[in-house]
Amino acid sequence: MEGGKPSLTLVYQAVQALYHDPDPSGKERASLWLGELQRSMFAWEISDQLLQLKQDVESCYFAAQTMKMKIQTSFYELPPETHNALRDSLLTHIQNLKDLSPIIVTQLALAIADLALQMASWKGCVHTLIEKYNDDISSMPFLIEILTVLPEEVHSRSLRIGANRRTEIIEDLAFYSNTVVSLLTTCVEKTGNDEKMLIKVFRCLGSWFNLGVLDSNFMASNQLLMVLFQILRDETSTNLHEAASDCVCSALYAIENVDTNMALALQLFQGVLTLETAYHMAVAREDVDKVLNYCRIFTELCETFLETTVRTPGQGMGDLRTLELLLICAGHPQYEVVEISFNFWYRLGEHLYKINDANLHNIFRPYIQRLLHCLARHCQLDPDHEGIPEETDDFGEFRMRVSDLVKDVIFLVGSMECFSQLYSTLKDGNPPWEVTEAVLFIMASIAKSVDPENNPTVAEVLQQVVLLPESVHMAVRYTSIELVGEMSEVVDRNPRFLDPVLNYLMKGLREKPLASAAAKAIHNICSVCRDHMAQHFQGLLEIARSLDSFALSTEAAVGLLKGTALVLARLPLEKIAECLSDLCAVQVLALKKLLAEQSRNGKSADPTVWLDRLAVIFRHTNPIVENGQTHPCQKVIQEIWPVLSETLNAHQADNRIVERCCRCLRFAVRCVGKGSASLLQPLVTQMVSVYQVYPHSCFLYLGSILVDEYGMEEGCRQGLLDMLQALCMPTFQLLEQPNSLRNHPDTVDDLFRLATRFVQRSPVTLLGSSIVVHIIQCAIAATSLDHRDANCSVMKFIRDLIHTGVGNDHEEDFELRKRLIGQAMEQNGQQLINQLLHSCCFCLPPYTLPDVAEVLWEIMLFDRPMFCRWLENALKGLPKQTAGGAVTVTHKQLTEFHKQVTSAEECKQVCWAIREFTRLYR
C-alpha cells in the first residue's frame, strides 16, 4: 500500500463504511481500499490487532477473513521463525472470540486448519488440539469446528500443498482418526440431546468420512452410527435431520469399495433399510425436507451397492429392496423427489448396457418399466394449465432431464414395446388431456430409437397425430408437433406421409404459440428427408420470404432457413444459383435498407438478424460440385459482397456486429472455397484496414479461414503472409500490455489459429519470414494462460510447428523445414521447456496436460539428446520446498520423472508422467 501502514482507526472506519455507509459509492471505495490492504504485508499485523481489540463483529469478521486469506494465498510472506507465534496467536483468538459469532469462529478455524496443513513443523496437530481443549466443554464447539474444516481443506485448490505433503497429512489424520471419533462419541454422551452440538458432531464425522481416513471396522461397532440411525428414525428438527442425512450419505460414499469395508457396509445397509417406515411417516406429515433427505440416503445406498446389485441381484447386499425404496420415492407426488435418483438409474442402465446379459436385463426390466410409468405421470402438466408447456422453468427443465433419462434406459424395456404400450393407452382409453400430453412427450423422447422400417404402429401413430383436431388442448398440439419432428426418419421411409405432415406443421406455423415448435419440426424433416423435400422447395422459399410474418423465436427462424438451405443443396446444379439468390434476397434487401437509413439520418440499426440468416444459408448450402464445374453459389456471393463490405464498414467499431459480419463471410468463403478468389484482395484489404483501428479478434479467425482455403496456392502465399504481418503488429501491441494475455483470451486463441493454419498450409513461407520469431515468443509467454480455448490453440501451434521438422519427410522441402525448425529450437528450446514445466506445475489446470505432453513429445521426436538436457535444466529450476518447510519434491522424484519422460515410447506415457509429477505442486 502507498503511504505505509495505515492506522487501526482508519481501517476500522473503512470496515464501518463497507457495512454501514448508505452511499453505494462509499461502500465501493471502502471495499477497494480494504482489498488493497488485504493484499499488503501490513494485513498480518493489522488483522492480529483487530482480533485482539475485539471491538465489534464486523471488524473481527474482516480480520478473521483476512487472516484466513493471507494464510491460504500469501503464507510465503512470513519467515519460518514466525510460524509458531502465528499458530499460538490464532488459537488465543479463537478461544477469546468463541462466543462472539459462529461465522468468525469458522473463519478462524479455517485459518488454523490451513496453517496446520502448510506448517511442516507442527507435527500431530490433531493430537495437540485435542490434548489442549479436550477437558473444557466450552471449547468443544470451536475444537470440533477446526476438526471439521481440517479434512475439508486437505484437497483445497487454493493451498497447493503438493502430493508429498498431502500424503503425509492424510496418513497423520488416519493415525488420529479413532481419537477424533472417540472425542465425538464422548461429546454426544456428555451433551445428550443438545441439538446444536449433535449437528456439529455429525458435520465433523461426515467430513472425516469424506476424506476416507476412518477405520471402517472401528466405525462399524461405534455408538455414533446407532445414534445417527436413531435420530433418522425419530421425530427431529429439520436441521438435525439434514445433518444426520448428510453424514450417512458421506459414510455410504466412503465405502464405495464395499468388499474392503464389509463390516461397515453391512451396518449401513441394514441401517438404511430400517428407514422405510420413517419415510412413510414423513410423507404422511407432508414434511418434504425430510422426504428429500430420505430419498438422498436411499439413492446413495443404491449408488454404493450398484456393482453388488448387478453382480448378485437379490442376494445379500445385492438385495433388490434397495430399488424398491427408490421406486417408493418415485411414487411421491412431487417431482423433485424422484429427480434425486436420476443419476443412479442412468448408471444402472450404463452398467447393464455394457454387460449386455439377457438374464440380467430380465431381472431389472420390471423396475425400469415401473420407473417409466412414474416418470410419465410426473411429466403431466396441471389440469388447469393453459397454453403450451413452459420449457425454461424448473418443471420444463425437469421434463428435459426425464427425456434424457428415458433415452438412456429405454433399451432395457425395448423402444418399440414401450412406444406401442404408450400408444395403446391413448388409443384404447379416453384419458384427460394432461395424460395424453405426457404420454406424447415420452413417445417423442424415444421416437428416434424406434425402428422406422415396416412398422405399422409407428405409421399409425403418425397418421393419427396429423389428424388431431384443432380443438384439442394447445399443449397437446404443441407436444404432438414435437413428436412429428422426432419421427422424421419415419417420414423419410414412408414418403406418402410427407404431404399430410407438412400440412399439419403449416397449420402450427400460422399459430403464434405453436410457430417455433412447428418451425423446428419442419427443420428436422428437411434435414432427414432432403431428397423428398426437393419437390417442396418453392413452398419452403415462400415461408422463408415471409419469415417475419410468423411468431418465431430467433433460433426457430434460423433453423427453418437451415432446413431450406439443406434442401436447396439437393436441387439440380443449374437451379441452385437462382434459388439461392431468391433465398438471400430478403436478407440482402433488409441490409441495404438499413444502410440507406443510416446514410440518411445517421442512426444505425442492428443488422445481426439478417447477417445470422445469411450465415446459416451459406453454411448449409453445400451442393456436390464436380472438379472443373463453376460453383453455383459463386455468382450470388460475389453479388452480395458489396453489401456485406458496406455493413462491416458502417459498424466497424461494434465488436458484436463485426463478429457476425466475419462469421457470415467465413461461411460464404467456405461455401464456394476457391471460387471466392475474386473477393480475396478486397476482403483482406478491408480486414487489415479496420483491424489497425479496431483490433477485433474475429478478423484473425477470418484470416485463418482464408489461409486454410488459399494457403497452398503459390500465387496467394506472399499476399497471405503480408496479411499475417499486418494483423500481427496491432495484436502484439495489444498483448504486450500488463495482464493482456489474461484479458484478451479470444485474441490469443484466434492469433494462434491463424498461425497454425499457416504452419499446416505453407510452413516454409512462415518459417522463412521475420515475423515467426515474434510469434514463437508470444506463444511461449501464452503457454501459462489458464483459458481452455486459448491455451489449446497455443499448444496446437507449437506442436504443429515443431512437427513440420519431423513430418512429411518424403517431400522436397523437408530438409529446409528441418533446418529452419532446428534454428528456431536452438534459439527458443530451453526457454520453451522452462515455461512449459512452470506452467504445468503452477498455472494450468489438469485438463490441459495432454496438450502439453504432445508438445514435449514432438520436441523429443525432433531432437531427443537436446530435449534431455533442456528438461534436466528446467527441473533444476523448480522449487524443492514449500514456504511452510514441507518437501515438495525429492531428488529421487525429479530423477524418476526425467527418466519416465525421456524414455517414453508413446505420447500417453509422457502425459501420465506429467500428471503424476504436477500433483507434487498442486
CSV table of C-alpha atoms in Angstrom, one decimal, residues 19 54 84 220 257 259 284-285 296 378 381 442 467-468 500 563 599 666 671 681 708 747 757 800 834 836 853 885 894:
chain,number,residue,atom,x,y,z
A,19,TYR,CA,-21.1,-2.4,6.1
A,54,LYS,CA,-12.5,-7.4,19.7
A,84,ASN,CA,4.8,-20.8,15.9
A,220,ALA,CA,-18.9,-50.5,12.3
A,257,ASN,CA,-15.4,-50.2,-2.4
A,259,ASP,CA,-15.5,-55.6,-0.4
A,284,ALA,CA,-47.9,-38.6,5.9
A,285,ARG,CA,-46.8,-35.4,7.7
A,296,ARG,CA,-30.9,-38.9,-0.9
A,378,HIS,CA,-44.6,-36.9,-13.2
A,381,LEU,CA,-49.0,-30.7,-16.6
A,442,ILE,CA,-42.4,-39.7,-23.5
A,467,LEU,CA,-55.4,-35.9,-37.8
A,468,LEU,CA,-55.6,-34.3,-34.3
A,500,PRO,CA,-50.2,-34.6,-44.7
A,563,GLY,CA,-33.6,-26.7,-43.4
A,599,SER,CA,-26.7,7.4,-44.5
A,666,ARG,CA,-16.4,-17.1,-43.2
A,671,CYS,CA,-19.4,-22.4,-49.2
A,681,GLN,CA,-7.9,-8.9,-52.3
A,708,ASP,CA,-6.9,-22.6,-44.9
A,747,THR,CA,-7.3,-12.6,-29.4
A,757,ARG,CA,-3.2,-22.6,-40.4
A,800,ASP,CA,2.3,-28.4,-35.3
A,834,ASN,CA,11.3,-24.0,-18.7
A,836,LEU,CA,6.0,-25.3,-20.1
A,853,ALA,CA,2.5,-33.7,-23.3
A,885,GLY,CA,9.1,-26.1,5.2
A,894,LEU,CA,12.9,-35.5,-10.1
